[in-house]
Short mmCIF file of C-alpha atoms in Angstrom, two decimals:
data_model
loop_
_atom_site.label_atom_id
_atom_site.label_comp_id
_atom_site.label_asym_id
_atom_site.label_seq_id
_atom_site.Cartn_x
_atom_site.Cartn_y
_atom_site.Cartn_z
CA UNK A 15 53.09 36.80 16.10
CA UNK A 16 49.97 36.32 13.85
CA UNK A 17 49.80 32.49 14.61
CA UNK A 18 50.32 33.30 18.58
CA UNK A 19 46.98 36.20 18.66
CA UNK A 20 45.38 34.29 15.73
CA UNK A 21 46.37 30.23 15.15
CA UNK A 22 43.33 29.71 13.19
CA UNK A 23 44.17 32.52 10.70
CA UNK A 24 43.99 31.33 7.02
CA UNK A 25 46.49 32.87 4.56
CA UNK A 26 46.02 33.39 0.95
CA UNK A 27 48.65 31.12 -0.37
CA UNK A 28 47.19 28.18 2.01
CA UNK A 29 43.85 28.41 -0.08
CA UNK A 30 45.12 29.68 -3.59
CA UNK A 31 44.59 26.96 -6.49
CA UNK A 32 42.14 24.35 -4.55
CA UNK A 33 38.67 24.32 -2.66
CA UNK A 34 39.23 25.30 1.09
CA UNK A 35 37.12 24.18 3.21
CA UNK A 36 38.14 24.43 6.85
CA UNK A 37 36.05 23.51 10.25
CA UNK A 38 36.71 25.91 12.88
CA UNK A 39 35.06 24.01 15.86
CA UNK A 40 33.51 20.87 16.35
CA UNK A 41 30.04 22.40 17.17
CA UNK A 42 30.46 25.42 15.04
CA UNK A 43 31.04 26.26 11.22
CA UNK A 44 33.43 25.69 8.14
CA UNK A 45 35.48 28.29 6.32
CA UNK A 46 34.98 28.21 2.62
CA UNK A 47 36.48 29.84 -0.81
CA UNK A 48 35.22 29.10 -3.90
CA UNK A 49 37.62 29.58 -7.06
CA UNK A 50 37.83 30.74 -10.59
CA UNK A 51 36.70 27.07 -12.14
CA UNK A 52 33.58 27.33 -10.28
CA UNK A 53 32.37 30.03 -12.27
CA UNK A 54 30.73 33.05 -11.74
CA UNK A 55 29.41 33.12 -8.43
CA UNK A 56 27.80 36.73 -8.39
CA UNK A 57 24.03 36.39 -9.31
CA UNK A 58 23.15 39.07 -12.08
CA UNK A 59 19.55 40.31 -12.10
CA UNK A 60 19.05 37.88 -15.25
CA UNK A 61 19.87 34.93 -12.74
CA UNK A 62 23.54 34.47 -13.96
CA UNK A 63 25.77 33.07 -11.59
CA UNK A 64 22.90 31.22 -9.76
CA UNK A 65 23.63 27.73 -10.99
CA UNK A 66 27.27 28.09 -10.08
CA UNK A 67 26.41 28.48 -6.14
CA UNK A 68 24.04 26.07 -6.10
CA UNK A 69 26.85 23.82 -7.89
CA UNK A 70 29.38 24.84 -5.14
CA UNK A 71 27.01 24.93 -2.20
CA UNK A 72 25.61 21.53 -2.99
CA UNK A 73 29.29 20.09 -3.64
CA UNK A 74 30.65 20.90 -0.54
CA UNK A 75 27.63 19.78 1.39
CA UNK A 76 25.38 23.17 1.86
CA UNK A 77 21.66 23.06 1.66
CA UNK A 78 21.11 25.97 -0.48
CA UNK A 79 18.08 26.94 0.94
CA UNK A 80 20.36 27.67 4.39
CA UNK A 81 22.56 30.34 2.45
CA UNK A 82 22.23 33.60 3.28
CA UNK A 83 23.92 36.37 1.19
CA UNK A 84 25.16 39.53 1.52
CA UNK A 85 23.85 42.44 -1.50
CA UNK A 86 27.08 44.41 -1.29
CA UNK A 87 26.97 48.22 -1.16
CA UNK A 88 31.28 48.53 -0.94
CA UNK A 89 30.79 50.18 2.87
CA UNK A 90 30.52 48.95 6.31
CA UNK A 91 27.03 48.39 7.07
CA UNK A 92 26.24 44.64 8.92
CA UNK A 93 23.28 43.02 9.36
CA UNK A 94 21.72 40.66 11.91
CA UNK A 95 19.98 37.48 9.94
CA UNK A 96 18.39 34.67 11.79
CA UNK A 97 16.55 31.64 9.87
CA UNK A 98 13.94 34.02 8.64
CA UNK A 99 16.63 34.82 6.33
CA UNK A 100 16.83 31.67 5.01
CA UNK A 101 17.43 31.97 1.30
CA UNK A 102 17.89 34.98 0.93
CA UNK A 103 19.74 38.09 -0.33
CA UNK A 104 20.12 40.65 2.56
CA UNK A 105 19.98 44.18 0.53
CA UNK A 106 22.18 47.28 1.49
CA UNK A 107 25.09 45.19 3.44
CA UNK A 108 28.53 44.28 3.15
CA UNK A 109 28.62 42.05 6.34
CA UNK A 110 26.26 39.22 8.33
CA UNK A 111 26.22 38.18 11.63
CA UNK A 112 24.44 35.44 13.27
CA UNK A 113 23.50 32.96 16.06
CA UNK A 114 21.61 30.50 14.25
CA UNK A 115 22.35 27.02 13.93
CA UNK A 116 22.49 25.01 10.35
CA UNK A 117 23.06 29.24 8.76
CA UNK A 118 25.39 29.22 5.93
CA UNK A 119 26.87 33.03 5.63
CA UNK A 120 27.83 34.10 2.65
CA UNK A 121 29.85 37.19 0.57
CA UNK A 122 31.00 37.58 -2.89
CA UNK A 123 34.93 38.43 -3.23
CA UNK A 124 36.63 39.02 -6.51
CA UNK A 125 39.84 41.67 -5.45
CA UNK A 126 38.30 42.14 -1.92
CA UNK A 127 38.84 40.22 0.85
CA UNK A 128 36.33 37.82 2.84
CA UNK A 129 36.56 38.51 6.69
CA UNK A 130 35.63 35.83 9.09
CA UNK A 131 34.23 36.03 12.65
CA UNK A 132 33.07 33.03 15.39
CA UNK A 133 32.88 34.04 18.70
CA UNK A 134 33.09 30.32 20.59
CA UNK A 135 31.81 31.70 23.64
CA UNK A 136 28.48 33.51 22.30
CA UNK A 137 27.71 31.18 20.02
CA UNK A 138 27.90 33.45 16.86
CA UNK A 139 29.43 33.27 13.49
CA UNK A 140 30.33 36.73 11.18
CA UNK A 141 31.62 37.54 7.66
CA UNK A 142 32.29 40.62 5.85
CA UNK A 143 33.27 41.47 2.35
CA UNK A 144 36.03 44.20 3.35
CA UNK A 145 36.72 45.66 -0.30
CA UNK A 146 39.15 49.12 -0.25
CA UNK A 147 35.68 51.44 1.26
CA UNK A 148 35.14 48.67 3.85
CA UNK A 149 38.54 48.93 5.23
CA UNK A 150 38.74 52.81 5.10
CA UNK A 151 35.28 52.51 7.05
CA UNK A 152 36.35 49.96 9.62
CA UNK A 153 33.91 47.30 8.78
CA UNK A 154 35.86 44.84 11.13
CA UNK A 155 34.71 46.57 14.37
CA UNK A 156 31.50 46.75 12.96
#
């Protein structure tokens, strides 16, 4: 049933043990999951972990400068960016959403779960870090 509502639907155990990179749509976005070799990719206030997403983002063909991140609060709060956000760490969030082009979304997971969104019609891409509070709070409908 879950490949019928959802055929685009990535499972765990399809991703678990390699880089997973996966375009969605021709004009829109790629899926992507960093793992354990890649280090640390939470950035510490003493710049830890900063190095390893610039090593990941640049590897798999990501401007850095086009990231924008998610500071996770463990709730359901989502924010709007646009390319004003550029760069940058979006405080008090646990989800993005967006409509602009050449955007590169991005959460840290460790035992929560990243959520995707692209709506193909409107033109605009999602993710949410949906840890145990996310879930309880409904983030997805958010």
């Amino acid at each position: 049933m879950r490949e019928i509502l959802f055929p685009n639907l990535i499972r765990p155990d399809q991703i678990r043990g390699k880089i997973y990179m996966q375009e969605i749509s021709k004009t829109c976005c790629q899926l992507g999951l960093s793992q354990k070799i890649d280090g640390q990719m939470i950035v510490r206030k003493d710049g830890d972990g900063l190095k390893n997403r610039e090593d990941y983002f640049s590897k798999n063909g990501i401007d850095v400068l086009s990231v924008v991140s998610a500071k996770l609060v463990h709730g359901n709060v989502v924010k709007k960016v646009t390319g004003e956000d550029f760069g940058r760490f979006v405080d008090d969030c646990d989800g993005l959403i967006s409509q602009t082009k050449g955007i590169c979304l991005s959460v840290t997971v460790s035992d929560c779960l990243p959520i995707f969104f692209y709506d193909e019609q409107k033109q605009v891409i999602g993710i949410a870090h949906a840890g145990w509070k996310g879930v309880v709070s409904n983030i997805a409908s958010e």
